[in-house]
Amino acid sequence: MGYMTIEPTPRTILVTGGSRGIGLACARALAADGHRVAVTFSSTAVDEPSLMAVACDVTDPVQVDAAVSEIEEQLGPVEVLVANAGITRDGLLVRMSESDFSAVIDTNLTATWRMTKRVLPGMMKARWGRIVIVSSVGAYVGAPGQANYAASKAGLIGLARSIAREYGPRGITANVVAPGPIDTDMLGAMPADKRAALAGVIPVGRIGTPEEVAATVSFLASNPAAFITGAVVPVDGGLGMGF
């Protein structure tokens, strides 16, 4: 019997950066699984009956605390965190400003640590929790013009594995999903010829979809994934094989 046929235990789930792209696909999939799902957004709110939308700048500790408190009041303690919020500020390393490097590290890496720290006490009390962090294939293959982004996404792997070792005995798992090129707004702005060239170097011969990433996140958040922790799961069509 596959895990999708098992009746899931309804959980309170928080998806950061859940108003579009991969985050929204994850939120929709988890809501379809029967969970209570809240999403944070920074500028564009999501208006869907199955999702609770909360404005939150994840780089601001006060806003993080307020957002989680609001979710706890309305949905209950956060049992699953999907840390997806992230930004890019691309540029060649020698031309990259201190502010562009710091902004990406603060949003992608430090904010994930901050949000995790805020929700962990509730998971510890329940002796159950799932932390799923969205990284990138760029974490281990690198990317020209994305030293800040690749560094932040690589840092998430170390963060997740440290969480896995610290809190595994308390029933809390921490895993990383590492998407490759995914058909989101960012990739949609790429010229058709460059998209075709990119698809050509991916072993499966195409760009991935947000829903394919969401399916992996949904499994890692489930009860049957209890013996998986500290893992990095690539959803990249084979692009990162060998790393």
Rosetta silent file (secondary structure, phi, psi, omega in degrees, C-alpha in Angstrom):
SEQUENCE: MGYMTIEPTPRTILVTGGSRGIGLACARALAADGHRVAVTFSSTAVDEPSLMAVACDVTDPVQVDAAVSEIEEQLGPVEVLVANAGITRDGLLVRMSESDFSAVIDTNLTATWRMTKRVLPGMMKARWGRIVIVSSVGAYVGAPGQANYAASKAGLIGLARSIAREYGPRGITANVVAPGPIDTDMLGAMPADKRAALAGVIPVGRIGTPEEVAATVSFLASNPAAFITGAVVPVDGGLGMGF
SCORE:     score description
SCORE:     0.000 S_00000001
   1 L     0.000  127.026 -179.835    0.000    0.000    0.000 S_00000001
   2 L   -76.866  159.018 -176.403    1.476    3.365   -1.000 S_00000001
   3 H   -65.393  -26.264 -178.634    1.650    6.254    1.438 S_00000001
   4 H   -68.876  -18.657  179.891   -0.833    8.267   -0.649 S_00000001
   5 H   -90.576   -6.609  179.831   -3.509    5.676    0.156 S_00000001
   6 L   -87.588  131.764  179.335   -2.976    6.017    3.906 S_00000001
   7 L   -63.256  118.424 -176.664   -5.300    8.443    5.637 S_00000001
   8 L   -74.269  153.728  171.349   -2.989   11.278    6.775 S_00000001
   9 L   -80.966  121.523 -179.428   -3.017   12.718   10.273 S_00000001
  10 L   -61.220  129.249 -179.024   -4.159   16.347    9.889 S_00000001
  11 L  -124.057  159.729  170.239   -1.302   18.647   10.863 S_00000001
  12 E   -91.421  121.351 -172.714   -0.770   22.377   11.179 S_00000001
  13 E  -123.773  136.288  175.428    1.705   23.318    8.463 S_00000001
  14 E  -114.625  124.511  175.602    3.512   26.573    7.752 S_00000001
  15 E  -113.045  115.635  177.690    4.939   27.214    4.280 S_00000001
  16 L   -82.859  146.771 -176.408    7.156   30.290    4.039 S_00000001
  17 L    60.902   44.319 -171.154    7.136   32.145    0.744 S_00000001
  18 L   -99.562   20.091 -176.145    3.917   30.342   -0.092 S_00000001
  19 L   -93.871   -7.624 -179.739    2.173   32.857   -2.330 S_00000001
  20 L  -163.219  172.207  173.182    3.556   31.645   -5.672 S_00000001
  21 H    55.770 -136.590 -177.248    5.762   29.144   -7.466 S_00000001
  22 H   -61.691  -41.430 -178.419    7.120   26.189   -5.523 S_00000001
  23 H   -61.630  -43.835  179.443    5.793   27.473   -2.208 S_00000001
  24 H   -67.284  -40.425  177.823    2.231   27.807   -3.442 S_00000001
  25 H   -61.079  -40.853  177.848    2.357   24.383   -5.102 S_00000001
  26 H   -63.621  -45.530 -178.856    3.544   22.883   -1.793 S_00000001
  27 H   -61.261  -43.533  179.581    0.795   24.649    0.150 S_00000001
  28 H   -64.439  -42.247 -179.470   -1.893   23.443   -2.250 S_00000001
  29 H   -64.482  -42.044 -178.857   -0.616   19.854   -2.170 S_00000001
  30 H   -69.446  -36.826  175.392   -0.487   19.795    1.622 S_00000001
  31 H   -65.146  -39.181  178.103   -3.977   21.286    1.902 S_00000001
  32 H   -65.328  -25.845  176.245   -5.212   18.636   -0.537 S_00000001
  33 L   -75.835   -5.720  177.922   -3.700   16.030    1.814 S_00000001
  34 L   100.860    8.937 -177.750   -6.090   17.282    4.492 S_00000001
  35 L   -88.059  162.591  172.461   -3.742   19.480    6.513 S_00000001
  36 E   -90.361  113.377 -169.008   -4.313   22.939    7.998 S_00000001
  37 E  -118.920  128.557  172.191   -1.965   25.110    5.963 S_00000001
  38 E  -114.290  146.078  177.576   -0.737   28.660    6.525 S_00000001
  39 E  -127.402  143.390  171.727    1.535   30.525    4.128 S_00000001
  40 E   -98.647  151.430  176.769    3.639   33.607    4.656 S_00000001
  41 E  -143.206  155.289 -179.613    4.033   36.234    1.968 S_00000001
  42 L  -104.407  -32.616 -177.349    6.022   39.449    1.690 S_00000001
  43 L  -134.903  -45.620 -176.784    4.181   41.375   -1.027 S_00000001
  44 L  -106.030  115.636 -179.458    1.561   39.367   -2.910 S_00000001
  45 L   -78.801  149.195  174.421   -1.088   37.671   -0.792 S_00000001
  46 L   -98.698  133.801 -177.568   -2.651   34.378   -1.832 S_00000001
  47 L  -116.479   83.491  178.711   -6.439   34.299   -1.737 S_00000001
  48 L  -134.339  131.435 -175.426   -7.500   30.665   -1.500 S_00000001
  49 L   -56.681  -29.136 -176.075  -10.083   29.324    0.971 S_00000001
  50 L   -83.559   -4.733 -176.046   -7.945   26.323    1.889 S_00000001
  51 E  -123.532  139.865  172.688   -4.947   28.451    2.890 S_00000001
  52 E   -94.881  120.532 -177.478   -4.365   30.924    5.695 S_00000001
  53 E  -102.087  130.868 -177.978   -2.227   33.813    4.411 S_00000001
  54 E  -130.784  123.273  176.650   -0.055   35.798    6.830 S_00000001
  55 E   -69.404  133.713 -178.689    2.096   38.780    5.875 S_00000001
  56 L  -163.409  125.202  168.543    5.634   38.339    7.156 S_00000001
  57 L   -87.974  107.154 -172.506    9.090   39.641    6.367 S_00000001
  58 L   -68.235   -9.299  176.392   11.088   36.552    7.342 S_00000001
  59 L   -88.166   -2.112 -178.266   14.202   38.678    7.922 S_00000001
  60 L  -108.794  110.753 -177.656   12.448   40.527   10.762 S_00000001
  61 H   -57.480  -35.503 -179.399   12.398   38.587   14.066 S_00000001
  62 H   -66.187  -43.328  179.278    9.427   40.586   15.377 S_00000001
  63 H   -67.746  -36.852  177.774    7.325   39.795   12.301 S_00000001
  64 H   -61.340  -47.717 -179.663    8.320   36.123   12.432 S_00000001
  65 H   -62.337  -42.355 -179.268    7.215   35.832   16.044 S_00000001
  66 H   -66.257  -40.411 -179.317    3.951   37.650   15.337 S_00000001
  67 H   -64.824  -46.617 -179.524    3.176   35.527   12.262 S_00000001
  68 H   -65.595  -38.756  178.128    3.771   32.223   14.048 S_00000001
  69 H   -61.340  -41.215  178.693    1.752   33.412   17.060 S_00000001
  70 H   -64.049  -41.141  179.071   -1.180   34.256   14.757 S_00000001
  71 H   -65.936  -42.729  178.952   -0.989   30.833   13.125 S_00000001
  72 H   -60.442  -39.904 -179.098   -0.835   29.104   16.511 S_00000001
  73 H   -66.409  -37.716 -174.009   -3.921   30.980   17.669 S_00000001
  74 H   -92.618  -34.740 -173.920   -5.975   30.101   14.595 S_00000001
  75 H  -117.249  -16.243 -176.009   -4.676   26.671   13.543 S_00000001
  76 L   106.574  171.553 -179.719   -2.717   25.312   16.494 S_00000001
  77 L   -55.597  140.937  179.989    1.017   24.756   17.082 S_00000001
  78 L   -70.543  121.380 -179.469    3.066   24.403   13.902 S_00000001
  79 L  -102.525  -23.878  178.278    3.866   20.731   13.397 S_00000001
  80 E  -133.588  127.339  173.920    5.416   20.952    9.943 S_00000001
  81 E  -111.821  124.128  171.645    7.595   23.776    8.633 S_00000001
  82 E  -108.471  103.902 -176.027    8.279   24.037    4.914 S_00000001
  83 E   -89.483   99.818 -173.394   11.033   26.652    4.653 S_00000001
  84 L  -118.742  -20.451 -174.122   10.780   27.880    1.090 S_00000001
  85 L   -57.522  134.973  179.579   11.137   31.685    1.186 S_00000001
  86 L  -167.680  159.878  178.357   14.084   32.911   -0.837 S_00000001
  87 L  -136.222  167.699  171.245   15.423   35.615   -3.124 S_00000001
  88 L  -126.480  147.314  171.706   18.158   36.083   -5.718 S_00000001
  89 L  -142.236   77.670 -169.798   20.475   39.049   -6.284 S_00000001
  90 L   -74.006  152.922  176.472   22.659   37.782   -9.105 S_00000001
  91 L   168.397  150.835  176.567   25.983   39.216  -10.193 S_00000001
  92 L   -59.693  143.807 -171.932   29.580   38.249  -10.804 S_00000001
  93 H   -55.255  -43.447 -176.268   31.417   37.862   -7.516 S_00000001
  94 H   -69.741  -15.270  179.193   33.900   40.694   -8.089 S_00000001
  95 H  -106.523   -4.281 -175.786   30.997   43.058   -8.827 S_00000001
  96 L   -74.364  131.597 -179.568   28.635   41.825   -6.129 S_00000001
  97 L   -79.938  158.433  175.466   27.889   44.370   -3.424 S_00000001
  98 H   -57.823  -40.395 -177.402   28.016   43.619    0.276 S_00000001
  99 H   -67.382  -37.741  178.936   24.293   44.393    0.484 S_00000001
 100 H   -69.272  -37.437  176.848   23.382   41.953   -2.300 S_00000001
 101 H   -66.935  -48.206 -176.466   25.412   39.175   -0.693 S_00000001
 102 H   -64.943  -38.554 -177.848   24.013   39.844    2.776 S_00000001
 103 H   -62.049  -40.859 -179.231   20.388   40.165    1.597 S_00000001
 104 H   -70.718  -43.308  177.409   20.434   36.712    0.013 S_00000001
 105 H   -62.429  -43.773 -178.293   22.136   35.078    3.003 S_00000001
 106 H   -63.684  -42.231 -176.505   19.739   36.800    5.413 S_00000001
 107 H   -78.044  -43.784 -172.833   16.596   35.808    3.501 S_00000001
 108 H   -83.421  -38.773 -173.435   17.519   32.314    2.370 S_00000001
 109 H  -105.692  -58.949 -175.940   19.641   31.009    5.244 S_00000001
 110 H   -61.813  -40.537 -179.527   19.385   33.130    8.383 S_00000001
 111 H   -65.346  -31.666  176.559   15.600   33.504    8.100 S_00000001
 112 H   -67.872  -42.223  173.965   15.236   29.715    7.844 S_00000001
 113 H   -59.109  -44.085 -177.224   17.225   29.339   11.061 S_00000001
 114 H   -63.337  -46.804 -178.356   15.045   32.041   12.661 S_00000001
 115 H   -66.791  -40.208  178.543   11.744   30.458   11.627 S_00000001
 116 H   -61.898  -44.632  179.403   12.924   26.997   12.673 S_00000001
 117 H   -59.353  -36.051 -177.821   14.001   28.298   16.087 S_00000001
 118 H   -71.497  -36.293 -175.546   10.539   29.836   16.555 S_00000001
 119 H   -93.126  -15.546 -176.239    8.545   26.677   15.783 S_00000001
 120 H   -60.745  -40.169 -178.449   10.853   24.079   17.359 S_00000001
 121 H   -56.344  -39.658  177.640    9.650   24.464   20.977 S_00000001
 122 H   -65.393  -38.534  177.722    6.132   23.371   19.992 S_00000001
 123 H   -67.112  -39.875  179.404    7.498   20.378   18.095 S_00000001
 124 H   -63.282  -41.467  179.190    9.697   19.455   21.041 S_00000001
 125 H   -63.033  -39.230 -179.653    6.733   19.589   23.395 S_00000001
 126 H   -80.821  -14.107 -174.221    4.714   17.334   21.065 S_00000001
 127 L    54.829   40.025  176.312    7.739   15.104   20.413 S_00000001
 128 L  -160.051  135.790  176.519    6.795   15.176   16.729 S_00000001
 129 E  -175.065  154.784  176.029    7.754   17.488   13.919 S_00000001
 130 E  -131.121  127.355  172.805    8.776   17.779   10.294 S_00000001
 131 E  -119.081  118.970  179.580   11.104   20.417    8.899 S_00000001
 132 E  -119.836  118.013 -175.251   11.437   20.428    5.127 S_00000001
 133 E  -108.328  130.290  179.604   13.860   22.966    3.691 S_00000001
 134 E   -91.796  111.474  178.162   13.843   23.949    0.023 S_00000001
 135 L  -103.372 -134.293 -178.145   17.422   24.315   -1.203 S_00000001
 136 L  -167.834  152.850  173.117   18.627   24.053   -4.819 S_00000001
 137 L   -58.865  -25.790  177.919   20.792   21.980   -7.119 S_00000001
 138 H   -62.876  -17.693  179.554   22.985   25.089   -7.103 S_00000001
 139 H   -62.435  -33.344 -177.078   23.991   24.228   -3.536 S_00000001
 140 H  -117.111   -9.421  174.934   26.309   21.498   -4.764 S_00000001
 141 H  -107.939  -14.617 -177.259   27.031   22.338   -8.414 S_00000001
 142 L    74.232  171.102  179.453   27.385   26.105   -8.025 S_00000001
 143 L  -157.966  127.121  177.673   26.201   28.680  -10.539 S_00000001
 144 L   -58.261  132.953  178.995   28.022   31.519  -12.318 S_00000001
 145 L    81.786    4.506 -177.638   26.768   34.843  -11.018 S_00000001
 146 L  -131.774   41.690  179.090   25.108   33.245   -8.000 S_00000001
 147 H   -59.116  -40.646  179.653   27.840   32.953   -5.383 S_00000001
 148 H   -66.872  -45.542 -178.583   25.500   34.404   -2.763 S_00000001
 149 H   -64.811  -48.001 -179.634   22.561   32.186   -3.736 S_00000001
 150 H   -62.277  -40.059  179.082   24.623   28.977   -3.962 S_00000001
 151 H   -63.830  -42.022 -179.791   26.297   29.727   -0.628 S_00000001
 152 H   -65.778  -40.396 -177.767   22.936   30.293    1.063 S_00000001
 153 H   -73.063  -32.004  174.680   21.447   27.115   -0.376 S_00000001
 154 H   -68.739  -38.219  178.289   24.508   25.059    0.590 S_00000001
 155 H   -60.610  -32.571  179.196   24.264   26.464    4.111 S_00000001
 156 H   -63.082  -31.575  178.764   20.713   25.140    4.360 S_00000001
 157 H   -66.817  -45.663  177.018   22.015   21.594    3.992 S_00000001
 158 H   -62.951  -38.522  177.948   24.350   22.000    6.957 S_00000001
 159 H   -61.882  -49.312 -178.378   21.553   23.616    8.941 S_00000001
 160 H   -61.044  -41.790 -177.448   19.113   20.782    8.213 S_00000001
 161 H   -70.901  -31.343  174.812   21.621   18.079    9.098 S_00000001
 162 H   -68.201  -41.916  176.478   22.489   19.784   12.369 S_00000001
 163 H   -60.828  -42.828 -178.693   18.781   19.993   13.229 S_00000001
 164 H   -58.895  -41.637 -178.967   18.392   16.318   12.317 S_00000001
 165 H   -73.764  -37.955 -177.696   21.131   15.306   14.746 S_00000001
 166 H   -71.169  -38.436 -167.992   19.994   17.603   17.559 S_00000001
 167 H  -117.009    3.062  175.116   16.283   16.825   17.477 S_00000001
 168 H   -55.226  -42.787  179.690   15.937   13.345   16.001 S_00000001
 169 H   -62.758  -14.924  179.897   15.580   11.810   19.488 S_00000001
 170 H   -99.855   13.534  177.077   12.541   14.045   20.024 S_00000001
 171 L    80.991   17.387 -178.421   10.686   12.739   16.987 S_00000001
 172 E  -109.886  127.074  176.799   11.593   15.681   14.762 S_00000001
 173 E  -107.410  154.380  177.220   13.023   15.140   11.289 S_00000001
 174 E  -138.413  121.143 -178.196   14.772   17.667    9.065 S_00000001
 175 E  -134.421  162.567 -178.437   15.260   17.119    5.359 S_00000001
 176 E  -121.102  135.008  170.024   16.217   19.115    2.287 S_00000001
 177 E  -106.985  129.431 -176.147   14.604   19.160   -1.133 S_00000001
 178 E  -117.404   89.957  179.641   16.957   20.362   -3.856 S_00000001
 179 E   -70.428  150.121  167.929   15.061   21.397   -6.998 S_00000001
 180 L   -92.714 -151.583  177.121   16.736   21.839  -10.341 S_00000001
 181 L   -62.906  122.027 -176.799   15.325   24.179  -13.022 S_00000001
 182 E  -122.816  143.548 -176.262   11.609   24.512  -12.280 S_00000001
 183 L   -75.399   80.545  177.450    8.935   26.243  -14.365 S_00000001
 184 L  -116.217 -178.475  179.769    8.320   29.268  -12.124 S_00000001
 185 H   -57.104  -39.651 -178.075    8.004   32.996  -12.834 S_00000001
 186 H   -61.289  -46.057 -179.548   11.771   33.382  -12.641 S_00000001
 187 H   -74.694  -28.556 -179.651   12.416   30.763  -15.294 S_00000001
 188 H   -63.287  -23.558  179.166    9.434   31.931  -17.319 S_00000001
 189 L   -79.826   -6.747 -179.090   11.254   35.203  -18.029 S_00000001
 190 L   -75.896  136.912  177.392   14.070   33.295  -19.750 S_00000001
 191 L   -56.690  149.772 -174.640   14.140   33.490  -23.577 S_00000001
 192 H   -57.782  -39.176 -178.317   12.837   30.380  -25.324 S_00000001
 193 H   -66.800  -35.309  178.330   16.208   29.468  -26.835 S_00000001
 194 H   -72.578  -36.053  175.881   17.908   29.570  -23.433 S_00000001
 195 H   -62.509  -41.774  179.900   15.123   27.479  -21.890 S_00000001
 196 H   -64.717  -40.464  179.396   15.583   24.901  -24.649 S_00000001
 197 H   -65.737  -39.702  178.373   19.333   24.851  -24.106 S_00000001
 198 H   -64.103  -46.006  178.421   18.836   24.390  -20.369 S_00000001
 199 H   -60.287  -31.183 -177.795   16.387   21.540  -20.894 S_00000001
 200 H   -67.980  -21.964  179.586   18.915   19.927  -23.204 S_00000001
 201 L   -96.420   -2.787  176.697   21.476   19.413  -20.436 S_00000001
 202 L   -89.038  126.485 -175.458   18.948   17.841  -18.066 S_00000001
 203 L   -52.468  -35.710  179.581   18.975   14.034  -18.424 S_00000001
 204 L   -81.371   -6.239  171.294   15.170   13.776  -18.561 S_00000001
 205 L    79.808   20.778  179.425   15.161   16.440  -21.283 S_00000001
 206 L  -158.164  167.841  173.918   12.776   18.980  -19.781 S_00000001
 207 L   -81.002  147.630  178.916   12.174   21.602  -17.097 S_00000001
 208 E   -82.499  171.651  179.197   10.495   20.444  -13.893 S_00000001
 209 L  -115.129  152.973  176.033    7.183   21.620  -12.462 S_00000001
 210 H   -57.943  -33.681 -179.001    6.391   23.083   -9.030 S_00000001
 211 H   -65.159  -30.492  178.196    3.957   20.227   -8.486 S_00000001
 212 H   -70.385  -36.310  174.335    6.779   17.682   -8.799 S_00000001
 213 H   -67.183  -42.859 -178.096    8.680   19.448   -6.026 S_00000001
 214 H   -60.758  -36.248  179.774    5.494   19.656   -3.955 S_00000001
 215 H   -62.857  -38.399  178.087    4.937   15.898   -4.203 S_00000001
 216 H   -68.906  -43.239  177.720    8.336   15.283   -2.621 S_00000001
 217 H   -60.749  -43.024 -179.974    7.694   17.835    0.115 S_00000001
 218 H   -58.374  -42.538  179.371    4.306   16.243    0.807 S_00000001
 219 H   -66.272  -45.822 -177.729    5.914   12.849    1.350 S_00000001
 220 H   -64.576  -22.356  177.668    8.668   14.176    3.622 S_00000001
 221 L   -85.661   -4.106 -171.471    5.992   15.876    5.742 S_00000001
 222 L   -89.914  166.705  175.515    4.038   12.644    6.141 S_00000001
 223 H   -61.414  -42.962 -178.224    3.946    9.995    8.863 S_00000001
 224 H   -65.096  -10.243  179.724    5.524    7.296    6.635 S_00000001
 225 H   -92.043   16.136 -172.522    8.642    9.478    6.215 S_00000001
 226 L   -61.801  -24.495 -176.946    9.509    9.187    9.918 S_00000001
 227 L   -98.823   12.726  177.021   12.749    7.249    9.298 S_00000001
 228 L  -111.337  117.481  175.525   14.108    9.774    6.782 S_00000001
 229 L  -153.355  149.204 -176.973   16.121   12.624    8.247 S_00000001
 230 L    72.968   13.310 -176.914   19.206   14.582    7.245 S_00000001
 231 L   -90.046  151.250  170.243   18.559   13.655    3.624 S_00000001
 232 E  -114.752  112.246 -175.540   19.015   15.819    0.542 S_00000001
 233 E  -103.586  110.404  179.874   16.433   14.786   -2.025 S_00000001
 234 E   -77.299  135.089  171.990   17.142   16.067   -5.553 S_00000001
 235 E  -124.952   72.954 -167.053   14.170   16.974   -7.737 S_00000001
 236 L  -136.973   13.017  179.074   16.282   18.010  -10.698 S_00000001
 237 L    65.213   16.645  179.967   15.743   15.561  -13.542 S_00000001
 238 L    92.694    2.808 -175.893   19.213   14.131  -12.924 S_00000001
 239 L   -59.937  -35.969 -175.928   21.052   17.432  -13.418 S_00000001
 240 L   -96.650   14.699 -178.499   23.064   17.096  -10.226 S_00000001
 241 L   -55.231  136.833  177.076   24.017   13.422  -10.522 S_00000001
 242 L    94.915   -4.376  179.458   27.454   12.666   -9.137 S_00000001
 243 L  -107.481    0.000    0.000   27.544   15.512   -6.631 S_00000001
